Structure formats: structure tokens, C-alpha cells
Short mmCIF file of C-alpha atoms in Angstrom, two decimals:
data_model
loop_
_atom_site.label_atom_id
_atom_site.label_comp_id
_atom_site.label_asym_id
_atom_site.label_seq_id
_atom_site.Cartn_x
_atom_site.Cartn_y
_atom_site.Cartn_z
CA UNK X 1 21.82 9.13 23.31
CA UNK X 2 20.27 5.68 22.22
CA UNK X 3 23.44 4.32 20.96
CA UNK X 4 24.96 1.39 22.55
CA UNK X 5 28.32 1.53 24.75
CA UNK X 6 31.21 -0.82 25.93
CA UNK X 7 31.20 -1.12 29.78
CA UNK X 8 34.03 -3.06 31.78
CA UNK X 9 32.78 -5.49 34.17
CA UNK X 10 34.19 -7.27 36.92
CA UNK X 11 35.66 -9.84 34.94
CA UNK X 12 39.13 -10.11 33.81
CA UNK X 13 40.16 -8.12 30.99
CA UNK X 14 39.57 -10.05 28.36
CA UNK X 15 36.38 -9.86 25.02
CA UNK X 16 34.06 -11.56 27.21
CA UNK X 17 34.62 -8.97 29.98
CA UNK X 18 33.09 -5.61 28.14
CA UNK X 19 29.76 -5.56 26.96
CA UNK X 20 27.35 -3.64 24.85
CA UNK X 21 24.68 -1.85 26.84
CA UNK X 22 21.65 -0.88 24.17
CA UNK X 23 18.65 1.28 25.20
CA UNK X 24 15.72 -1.15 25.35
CA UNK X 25 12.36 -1.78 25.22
CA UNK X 26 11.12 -5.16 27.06
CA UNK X 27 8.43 -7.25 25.56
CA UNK X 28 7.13 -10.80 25.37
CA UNK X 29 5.84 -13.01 22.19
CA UNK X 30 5.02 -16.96 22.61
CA UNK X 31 6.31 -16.64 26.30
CA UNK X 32 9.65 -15.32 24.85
CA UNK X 33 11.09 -11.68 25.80
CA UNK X 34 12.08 -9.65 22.98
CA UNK X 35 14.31 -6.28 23.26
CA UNK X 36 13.51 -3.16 21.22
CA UNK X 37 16.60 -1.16 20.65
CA UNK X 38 18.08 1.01 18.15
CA UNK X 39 21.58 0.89 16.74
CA UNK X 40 24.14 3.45 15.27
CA UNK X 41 24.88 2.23 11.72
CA UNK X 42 28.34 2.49 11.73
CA UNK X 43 27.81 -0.44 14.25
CA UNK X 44 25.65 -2.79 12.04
CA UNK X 45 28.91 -3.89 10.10
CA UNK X 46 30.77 -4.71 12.85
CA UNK X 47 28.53 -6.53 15.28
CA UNK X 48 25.70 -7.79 13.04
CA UNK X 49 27.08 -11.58 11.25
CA UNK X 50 24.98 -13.33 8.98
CA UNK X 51 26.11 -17.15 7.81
CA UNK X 52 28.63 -17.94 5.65
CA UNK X 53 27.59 -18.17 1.93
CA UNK X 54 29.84 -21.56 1.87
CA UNK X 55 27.48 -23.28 4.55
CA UNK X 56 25.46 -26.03 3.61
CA UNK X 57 21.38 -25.19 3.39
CA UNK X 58 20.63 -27.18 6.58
CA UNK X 59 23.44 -25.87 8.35
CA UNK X 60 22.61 -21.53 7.64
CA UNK X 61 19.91 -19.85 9.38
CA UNK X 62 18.76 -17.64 6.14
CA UNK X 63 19.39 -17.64 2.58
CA UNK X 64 22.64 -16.68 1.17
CA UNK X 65 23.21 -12.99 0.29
CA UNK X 66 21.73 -12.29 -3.18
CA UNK X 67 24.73 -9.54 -3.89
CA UNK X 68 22.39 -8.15 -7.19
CA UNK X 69 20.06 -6.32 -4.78
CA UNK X 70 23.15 -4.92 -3.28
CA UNK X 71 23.66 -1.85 -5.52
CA UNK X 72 19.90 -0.62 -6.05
CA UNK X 73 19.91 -0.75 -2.24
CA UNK X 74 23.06 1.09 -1.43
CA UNK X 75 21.55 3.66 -4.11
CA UNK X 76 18.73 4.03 -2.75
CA UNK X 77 20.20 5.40 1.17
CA UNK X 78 22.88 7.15 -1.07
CA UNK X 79 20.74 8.86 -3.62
CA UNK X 80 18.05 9.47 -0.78
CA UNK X 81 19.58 10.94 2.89
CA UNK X 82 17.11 13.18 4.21
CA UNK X 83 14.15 10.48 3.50
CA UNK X 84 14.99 6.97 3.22
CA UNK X 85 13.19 4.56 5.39
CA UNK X 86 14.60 1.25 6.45
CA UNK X 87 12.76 -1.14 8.82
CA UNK X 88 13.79 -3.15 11.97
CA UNK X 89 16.45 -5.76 11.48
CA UNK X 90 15.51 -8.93 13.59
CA UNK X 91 18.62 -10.67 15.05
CA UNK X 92 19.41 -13.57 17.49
CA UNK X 93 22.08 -12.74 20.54
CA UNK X 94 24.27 -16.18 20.74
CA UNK X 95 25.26 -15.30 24.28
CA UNK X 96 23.11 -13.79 27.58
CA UNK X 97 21.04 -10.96 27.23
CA UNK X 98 20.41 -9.04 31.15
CA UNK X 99 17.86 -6.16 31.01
CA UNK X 100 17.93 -3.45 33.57
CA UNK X 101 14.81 -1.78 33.61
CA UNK X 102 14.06 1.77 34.88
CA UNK X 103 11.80 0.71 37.74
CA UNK X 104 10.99 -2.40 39.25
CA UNK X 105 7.57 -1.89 38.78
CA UNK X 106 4.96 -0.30 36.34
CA UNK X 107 6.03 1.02 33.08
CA UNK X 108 9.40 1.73 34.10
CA UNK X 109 9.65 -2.14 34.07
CA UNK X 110 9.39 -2.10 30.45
CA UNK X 111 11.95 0.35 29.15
CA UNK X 112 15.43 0.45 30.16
CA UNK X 113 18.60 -1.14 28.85
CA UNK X 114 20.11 -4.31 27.61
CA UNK X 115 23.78 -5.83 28.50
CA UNK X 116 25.46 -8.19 25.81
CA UNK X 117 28.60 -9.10 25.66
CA UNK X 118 31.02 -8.83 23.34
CA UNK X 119 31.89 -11.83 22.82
CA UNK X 120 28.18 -12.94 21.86
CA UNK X 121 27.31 -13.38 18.52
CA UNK X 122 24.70 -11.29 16.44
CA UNK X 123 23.04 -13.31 14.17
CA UNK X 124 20.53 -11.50 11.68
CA UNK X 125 17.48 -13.43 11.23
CA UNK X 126 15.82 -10.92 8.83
CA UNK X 127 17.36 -8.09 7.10
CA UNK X 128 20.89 -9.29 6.02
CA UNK X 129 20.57 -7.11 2.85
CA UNK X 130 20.04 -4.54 4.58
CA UNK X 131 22.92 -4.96 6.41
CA UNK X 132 25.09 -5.45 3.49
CA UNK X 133 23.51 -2.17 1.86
CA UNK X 134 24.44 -0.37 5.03
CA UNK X 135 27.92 -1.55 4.79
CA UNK X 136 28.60 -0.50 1.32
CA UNK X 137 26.63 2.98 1.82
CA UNK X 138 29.03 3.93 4.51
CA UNK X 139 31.92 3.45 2.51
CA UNK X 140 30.68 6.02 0.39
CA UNK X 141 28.98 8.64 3.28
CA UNK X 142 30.65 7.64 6.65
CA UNK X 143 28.55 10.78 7.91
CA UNK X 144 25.67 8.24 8.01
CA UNK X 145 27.45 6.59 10.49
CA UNK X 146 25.40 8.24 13.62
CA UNK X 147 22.38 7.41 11.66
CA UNK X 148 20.43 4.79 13.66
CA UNK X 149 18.15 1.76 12.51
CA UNK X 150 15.34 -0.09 14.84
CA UNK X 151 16.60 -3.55 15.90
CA UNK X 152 14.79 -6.27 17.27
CA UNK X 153 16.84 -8.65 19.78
CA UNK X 154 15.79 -11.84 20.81
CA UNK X 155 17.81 -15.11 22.67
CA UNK X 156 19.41 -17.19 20.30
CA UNK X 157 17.66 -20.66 20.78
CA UNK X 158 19.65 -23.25 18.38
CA UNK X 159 20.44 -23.14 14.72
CA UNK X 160 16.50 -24.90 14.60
CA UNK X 161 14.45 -22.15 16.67
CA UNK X 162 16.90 -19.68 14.06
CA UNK X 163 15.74 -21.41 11.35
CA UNK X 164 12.46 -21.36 12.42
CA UNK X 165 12.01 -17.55 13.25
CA UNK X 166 13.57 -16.89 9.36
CA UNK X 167 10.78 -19.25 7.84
CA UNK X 168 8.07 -17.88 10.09
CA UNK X 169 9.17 -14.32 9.32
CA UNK X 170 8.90 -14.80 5.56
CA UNK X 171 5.78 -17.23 5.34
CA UNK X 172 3.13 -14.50 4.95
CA UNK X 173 5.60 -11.89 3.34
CA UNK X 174 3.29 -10.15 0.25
CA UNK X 175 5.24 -8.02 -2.03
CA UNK X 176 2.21 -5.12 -2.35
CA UNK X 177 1.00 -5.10 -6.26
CA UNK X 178 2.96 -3.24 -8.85
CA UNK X 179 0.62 -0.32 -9.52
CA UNK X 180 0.51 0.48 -5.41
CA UNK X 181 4.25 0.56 -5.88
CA UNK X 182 3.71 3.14 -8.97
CA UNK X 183 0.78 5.00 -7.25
CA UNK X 184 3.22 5.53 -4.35
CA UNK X 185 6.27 6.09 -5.99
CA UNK X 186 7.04 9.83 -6.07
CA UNK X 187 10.78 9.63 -6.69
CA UNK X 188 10.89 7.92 -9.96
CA UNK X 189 10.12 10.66 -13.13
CA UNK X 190 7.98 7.60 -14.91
CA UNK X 191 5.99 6.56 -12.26
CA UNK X 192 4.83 10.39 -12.01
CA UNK X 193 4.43 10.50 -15.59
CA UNK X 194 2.05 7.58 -15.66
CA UNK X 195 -0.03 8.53 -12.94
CA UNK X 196 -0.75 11.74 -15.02
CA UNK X 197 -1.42 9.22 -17.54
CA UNK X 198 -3.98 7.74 -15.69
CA UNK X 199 -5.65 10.44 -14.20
CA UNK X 200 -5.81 13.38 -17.22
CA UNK X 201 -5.28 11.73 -20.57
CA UNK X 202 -8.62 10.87 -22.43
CA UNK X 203 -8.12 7.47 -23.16
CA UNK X 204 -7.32 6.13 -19.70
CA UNK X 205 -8.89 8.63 -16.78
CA UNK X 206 -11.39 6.77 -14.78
CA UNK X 207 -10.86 3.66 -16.91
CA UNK X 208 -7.35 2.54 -14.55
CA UNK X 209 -6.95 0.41 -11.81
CA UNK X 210 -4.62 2.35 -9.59
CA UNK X 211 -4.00 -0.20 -6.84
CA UNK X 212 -4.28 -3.86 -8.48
CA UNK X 213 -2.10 -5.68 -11.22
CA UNK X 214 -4.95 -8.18 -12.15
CA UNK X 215 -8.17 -6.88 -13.12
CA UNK X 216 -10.63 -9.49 -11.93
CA UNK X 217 -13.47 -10.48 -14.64
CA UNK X 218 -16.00 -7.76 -13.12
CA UNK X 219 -13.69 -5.11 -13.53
CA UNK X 220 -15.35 -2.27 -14.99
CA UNK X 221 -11.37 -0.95 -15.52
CA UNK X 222 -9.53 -1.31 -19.00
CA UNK X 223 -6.49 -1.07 -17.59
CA UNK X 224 -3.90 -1.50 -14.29
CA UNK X 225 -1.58 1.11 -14.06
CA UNK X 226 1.34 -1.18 -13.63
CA UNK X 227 0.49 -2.36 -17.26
CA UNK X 228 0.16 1.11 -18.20
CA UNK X 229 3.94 2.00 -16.45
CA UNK X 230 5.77 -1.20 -18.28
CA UNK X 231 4.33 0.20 -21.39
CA UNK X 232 5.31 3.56 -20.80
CA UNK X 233 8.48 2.99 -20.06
CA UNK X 234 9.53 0.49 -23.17
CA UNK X 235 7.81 3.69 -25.33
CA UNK X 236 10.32 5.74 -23.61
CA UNK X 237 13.10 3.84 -23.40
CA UNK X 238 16.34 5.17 -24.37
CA UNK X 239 15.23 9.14 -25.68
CA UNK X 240 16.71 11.73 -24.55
CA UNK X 241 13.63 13.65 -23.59
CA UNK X 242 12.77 16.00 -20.71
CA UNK X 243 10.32 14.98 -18.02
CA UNK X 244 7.83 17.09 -19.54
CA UNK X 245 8.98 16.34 -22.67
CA UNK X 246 7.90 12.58 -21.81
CA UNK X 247 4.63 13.36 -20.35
CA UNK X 248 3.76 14.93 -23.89
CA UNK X 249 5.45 12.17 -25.89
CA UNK X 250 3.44 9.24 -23.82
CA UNK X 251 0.05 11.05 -23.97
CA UNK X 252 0.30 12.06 -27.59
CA UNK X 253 1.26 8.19 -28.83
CA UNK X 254 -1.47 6.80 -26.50
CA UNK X 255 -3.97 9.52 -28.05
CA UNK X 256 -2.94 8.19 -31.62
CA UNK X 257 -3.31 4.38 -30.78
CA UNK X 258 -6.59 5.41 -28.90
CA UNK X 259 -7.93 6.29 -32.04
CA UNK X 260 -7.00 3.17 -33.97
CA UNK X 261 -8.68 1.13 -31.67
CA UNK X 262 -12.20 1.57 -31.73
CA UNK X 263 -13.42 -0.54 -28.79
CA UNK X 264 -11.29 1.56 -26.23
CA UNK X 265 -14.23 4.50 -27.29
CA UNK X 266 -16.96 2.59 -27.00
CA UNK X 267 -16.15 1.07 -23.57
CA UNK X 268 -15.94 4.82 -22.21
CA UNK X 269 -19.66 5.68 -24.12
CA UNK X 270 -20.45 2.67 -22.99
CA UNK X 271 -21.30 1.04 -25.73
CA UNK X 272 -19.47 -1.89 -24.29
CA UNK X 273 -18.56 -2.98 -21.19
CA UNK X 274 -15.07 -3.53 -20.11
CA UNK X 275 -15.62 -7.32 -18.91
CA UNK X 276 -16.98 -7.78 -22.52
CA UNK X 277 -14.48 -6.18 -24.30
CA UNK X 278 -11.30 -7.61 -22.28
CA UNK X 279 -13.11 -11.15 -23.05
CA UNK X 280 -13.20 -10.86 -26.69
CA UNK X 281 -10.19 -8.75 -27.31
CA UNK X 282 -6.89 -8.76 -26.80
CA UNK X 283 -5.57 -4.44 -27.11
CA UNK X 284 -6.23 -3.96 -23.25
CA UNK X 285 -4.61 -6.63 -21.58
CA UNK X 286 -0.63 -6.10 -20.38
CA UNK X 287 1.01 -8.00 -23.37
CA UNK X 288 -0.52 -5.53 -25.86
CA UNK X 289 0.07 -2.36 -23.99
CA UNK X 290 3.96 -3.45 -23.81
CA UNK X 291 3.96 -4.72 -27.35
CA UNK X 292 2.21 -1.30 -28.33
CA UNK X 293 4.78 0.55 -26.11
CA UNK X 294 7.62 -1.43 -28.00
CA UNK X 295 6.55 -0.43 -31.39
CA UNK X 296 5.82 2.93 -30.42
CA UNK X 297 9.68 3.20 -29.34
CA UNK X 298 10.52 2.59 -32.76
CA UNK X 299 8.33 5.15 -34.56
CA UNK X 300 9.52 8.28 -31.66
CA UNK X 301 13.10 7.37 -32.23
CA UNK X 302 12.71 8.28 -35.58
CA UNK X 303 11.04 11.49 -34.78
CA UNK X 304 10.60 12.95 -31.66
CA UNK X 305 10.05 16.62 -32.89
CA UNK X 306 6.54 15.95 -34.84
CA UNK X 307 3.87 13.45 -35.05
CA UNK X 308 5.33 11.88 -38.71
CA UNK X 309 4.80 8.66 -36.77
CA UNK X 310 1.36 9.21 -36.76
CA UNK X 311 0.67 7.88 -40.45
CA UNK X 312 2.64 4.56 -39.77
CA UNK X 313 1.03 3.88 -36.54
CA UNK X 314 -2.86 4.21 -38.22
CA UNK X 315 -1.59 0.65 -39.70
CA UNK X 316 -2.53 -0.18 -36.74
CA UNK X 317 -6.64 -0.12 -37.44
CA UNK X 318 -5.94 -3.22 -39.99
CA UNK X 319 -5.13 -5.36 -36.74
CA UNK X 320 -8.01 -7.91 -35.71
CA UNK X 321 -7.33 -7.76 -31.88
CA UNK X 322 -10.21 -10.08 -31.64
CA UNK X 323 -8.94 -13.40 -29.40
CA UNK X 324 -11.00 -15.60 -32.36
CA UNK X 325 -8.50 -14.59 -34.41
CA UNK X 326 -6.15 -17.62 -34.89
CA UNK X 327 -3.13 -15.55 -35.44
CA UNK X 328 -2.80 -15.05 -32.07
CA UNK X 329 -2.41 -18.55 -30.82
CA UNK X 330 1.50 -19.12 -30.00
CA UNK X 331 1.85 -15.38 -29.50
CA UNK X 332 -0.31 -13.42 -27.58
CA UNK X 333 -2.03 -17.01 -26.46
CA UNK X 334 -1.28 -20.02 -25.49
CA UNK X 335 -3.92 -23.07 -25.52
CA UNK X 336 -6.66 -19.84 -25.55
CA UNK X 337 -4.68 -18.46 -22.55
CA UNK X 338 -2.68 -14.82 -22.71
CA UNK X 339 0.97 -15.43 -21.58
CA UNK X 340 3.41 -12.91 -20.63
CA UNK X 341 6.66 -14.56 -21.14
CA UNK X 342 9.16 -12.73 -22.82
CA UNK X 343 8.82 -14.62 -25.82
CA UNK X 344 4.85 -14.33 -26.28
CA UNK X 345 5.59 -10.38 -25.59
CA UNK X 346 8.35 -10.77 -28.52
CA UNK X 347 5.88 -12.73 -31.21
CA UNK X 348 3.54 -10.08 -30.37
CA UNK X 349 5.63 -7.11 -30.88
CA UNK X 350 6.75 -8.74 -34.23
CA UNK X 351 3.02 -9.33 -35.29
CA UNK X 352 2.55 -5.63 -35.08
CA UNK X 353 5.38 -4.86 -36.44
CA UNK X 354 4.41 -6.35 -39.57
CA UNK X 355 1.34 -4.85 -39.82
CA UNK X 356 2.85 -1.59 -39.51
CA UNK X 357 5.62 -2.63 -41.96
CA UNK X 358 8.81 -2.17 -39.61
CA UNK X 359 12.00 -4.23 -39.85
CA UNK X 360 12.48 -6.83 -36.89
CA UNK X 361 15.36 -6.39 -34.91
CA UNK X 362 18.08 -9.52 -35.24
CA UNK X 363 16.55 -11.21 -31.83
CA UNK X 364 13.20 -10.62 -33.10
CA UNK X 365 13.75 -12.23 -36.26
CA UNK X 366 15.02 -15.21 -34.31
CA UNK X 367 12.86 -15.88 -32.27
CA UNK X 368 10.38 -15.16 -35.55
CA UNK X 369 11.79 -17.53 -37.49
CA UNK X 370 11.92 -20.36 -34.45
CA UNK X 371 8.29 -20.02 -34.29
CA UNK X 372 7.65 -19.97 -38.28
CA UNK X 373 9.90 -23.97 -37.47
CA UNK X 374 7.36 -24.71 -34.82
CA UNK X 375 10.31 -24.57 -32.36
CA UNK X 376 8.07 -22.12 -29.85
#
């Protein structure tokens, strides 16, 4: 059935004398053998260790557990049973592995079935939060118990060769861009909404970059969608609106700051490029979406049933967005530079907030008034 079993051997009847027997696939990397197997996951708990948390650095094979990304993982198998995806977890067997294989020659060689036993050690190499989401999620659905997961097995080596396979299997680890991760997303309501965004609404279709977070300097895009998707979601944060409800709130408030900002226009009759225009102003890059997005929170919260906001937000056209202007330096810029630390994002929310004449929240009037002191 591809789950693993407890034989009795010929030894006395003791933990070292029953063993695990795991379906198995044979292969070989740097002159090593490696097992392919799979594993119930009501086993991963009870077989699969990963170092104490207490251990010194030098002394673990892996990080320790990070125990935040605990709970949006357990969610995620939870809220998701008929299509989550997990991938292999790589572990090292602290004890001998024997392989049996079908045939003694040919393919059979390959496939077949692994003996451990039970009094080897498991050591995870990569995937110990997965392991610890597994735990937690059966607590809550035991049925996923016979559920299985792809595990890789190889010899444990030493606590160095350990250490070594967790480096070497992180060193060229890429998280893939933010906007892929929004492109590909079809289970989170905003993601959907912004990709509508991107590909129907007037002001951004054909002008988004749907797979980077950086536009490079030739970019002939305005925008990435991951900037458009944190800006969405702070102008949509916290109402109690409808999915459809917050496709037609985001696209009407990005119409109405399309139209206070004149260069967006031009760049689409091309009467400007998008290079140029990102070079001289400052309304398309990520800190201005978001700041945009913030303010525009403010204006639907105090009416989400018609466009009242709309009069407020043509403030908006008094803004010089140009990056001569000095007023940006310290907020939106830094020695000439756009940051996106929280605080720059904060000074340039209040900026426009001024210019549309709303109040600053206590924390934005703090951190206002630190860099009114110089204290930024």
C-alpha cells in the first residue's frame, strides 16, 4: 500500500529488533545512495526528530523551529484538503539502511523496499516545518492521517556531512517574486481581484508587470503587480465589502487617482515613455501606490456607498510627484534614493494626507513630528 510496516527479525525482542520496511526507490548522488519513499502522515510525528531548540548552533543540524510559520501552515492543509501540495521532506537515517530490490538486475534493481530499524534515528534535514505543520493539522483532522508525503532518505554521515546537506540544500533556495506568487494565487479573493486589476481596468492593462517585483530601467511597464496587490489591499483593508463589491471599490478609486495624475495618460498615448516617467516621478513606483492605497482607505471608510470621496481625492492634482521636488527627500527618498521602510511609506502617506487635508492618525503624527525634530 506504500506505507511503511514493523517486521520482527531474528533478533531478540527488544526496539532494535523490529524495523520499518518503506517502499523505495534506489538512487545515487556524489557516489551516495539515496531512497525514495513515501510516508503515511500520521507517521511523520512519531518517527521524524528534528534538534532540540536548546542545542547550541554548532551542535544542531538546522535552524531552530520558527513556531510563527506554524499556524499559516497548519491553515493552509486544514483550510485546503482536496488540493494542498507539500514537497519531499529530506531526512538522515542515524542507523543502517538495507534495500531489497525487486530483481537483481535491470530496473527491478532500482525499486523495491527499505529496512530501518526502529531504533534508528530520523533526522530531518529539510522540511522540519513541515513536519511541525503536519503535527498540529492532525490534531485537528486525524482523517489525514493515511495521507502520504514524498520522503527522501539518505545515511546519516556525522553531525558535519548533516550540517552540510542543510547548508547545501538552502544555498541556492530563491523565494519566486511576489507578483508570480499573486499571478498564481487563485485561493486568495485579493490576489484575484488584482489580477482583474491588471488585466481590465484602464489605467493599468498592458502597463503591469505580471511576473517581476523590480521593474528594471528599460521597462516599458508602470507598474508590478505585487506593488499593485500591497496597494490594493491597504485600500481595502478592514471594509466589510463583498468580493465583487471590492473589485468595484479598487477599480473605481484607481480610475479617480488615474485622473489626477496626468503622466499615467500620457505614458499609455505615449506621450512619454515609462523609463522617462518612472525617472522623473515618483506616483508609479511601490511607495506611492501603498501610500495612495493608505489614503484611499481613509476616504472609502467614510463612504463606501457613493463616490463623495471623489472631491477630496482631486486634492490630489496639487501634488508635485516630480523627484526634483525637495519635499520628498527624508520621505519618499533618501540621499536621491526611494526607500521602502515603513517609516518612508509613513512620511509619505502623511505628505498626502496633508495635501488632501486629512487628520494623521496618533502614530502618524509621531513619527511626523520626529521628522519635523530631524530625529528621522
Amino acid at each position: 500500500m506504500g506505507y511503511p510496516v514493523a517486521s520482527k527479525s531474528a533478533e531478540p525482542p527488544t526496539s532494535a529488533g523490529f524495523e520499518y520496511v518503506f517502499p523505495a526507490i534506489r538512487g545515487v548522488q556524489a557516489g551516495r545512495e539515496f531512497y525514495v519513499s513515501m510516508c503515511p502522515l500520521r507517521l511523520i510525528p512519531k518517527i521524524f526528530l528534528f534538534d532540540e531548540d536548546e542545542l547550541a548552533p554548532e551542535v544542531r543540524a538546522q535552524r531552530t523551529l520558527n513556531k510563527g510559520r506554524l499556524p499559516a501552515l497548519t491553515r493552509y492543509i486544514i483550510d485546503n484538503p482536496t488540493d494542498y501540495v507539500f514537497s519531499a521532506l529530506t531526512a538522515s537515517v542515524d542507523g543502517d539502511i538495507r534495500f531489497e530490490g525487486i530483481t537483481d538486475n535491470g530496473v527491478g534493481m532500482r525499486a523495491g523496499q527499505i529496512r530501518v530499524s526502529m531504533a534508528a534515528r530520523f533526522l530531518i534535514n529539510d522540511g522540519q516545518h513541515r513536519r511541525a505543520a503536519i503535527e498540529q493539522a492532525l490534531k485537528e483532522n486525524p482523517d489525514l492521517g493515511e495521507e502520504t508525503i514524498a520522503v527522501v532518505f539518505f545515511q546519516d554521515a556525522g553531525l558535519a556531512r548533516c550540517q552540510q546537506m542543510f547548508a547545501d540544500l538552502n544555498r541556492h533556495a530563491v523565494r519566486p517574486p511576489r507578483s508570480i506568487g499573486v499571478l498564481y494565487d487563485h485561493r486568495d479573493d485579493l490576489s484575484t481581484t488584482v489580477r482583474l486589476l491588471a488585466m481590465r481596468a484602464p489605467m493599468f492593462k498592458g502597463h503591469v508587470d505580471m511576473e517581476s517585483s523590480t521593474l528594471s530601467q528599460r521597462s516599458r511597464k508602470l507598474f508590478t503587480l505585487s506593488s499593485v496587490y500591497y496597494a490594493t489591499q491597504s485600500l481595502l483593508q478592514g471594509l466589510e465589502v463583498t468580493k465583487k463589491q471590492s473589485q468595484e471599490l479598487a477599480e473605481a478609486y484607481w480610475g479617480a487617482v488615474d485622473v489626477v495624475i496626468p503622466e499615467w495618460k500620457m505614458v499609455r498615448q505615449r506621450e512619454l515613455s515609462a523609463p522617462e516617467m518612472r525617472r522623473d516621478f515618483l506616483h508609479s513606483h511601490g511607495i506611492a501606490l501603498h501610500a495612495l492605497g493608505r489614503v484611499g482607505n481613509t476616504l472609502l471608510r467614510k463612504s463606501l456607498t457613493s463616490r463623495s470621496w471623489t472631491p477630496t481625492l482631486k486634492r490630489l492634482s496639487s501634488v508635485d510627484w516630480s523627484r526634483s521636488n525637495t519635499d520628498w527627500e527624508g520621505r519618499a527618498l533618501v540621499g536621491g534614493r526611494v526607500s521602502k521602510s515603513t517609516q518612508n511609506l509613513t512620511l509619505t502617506v502623511n505628505y498626502l494626507r496633508q495635501h488632501l487635508k486629512l487628520q494623521l492618525s496618533a502614530e502618524e503624527q509621531r513619527v511626523e513630528d520626529a521628522y519635523l525634530r530631524g530625529e528621522s
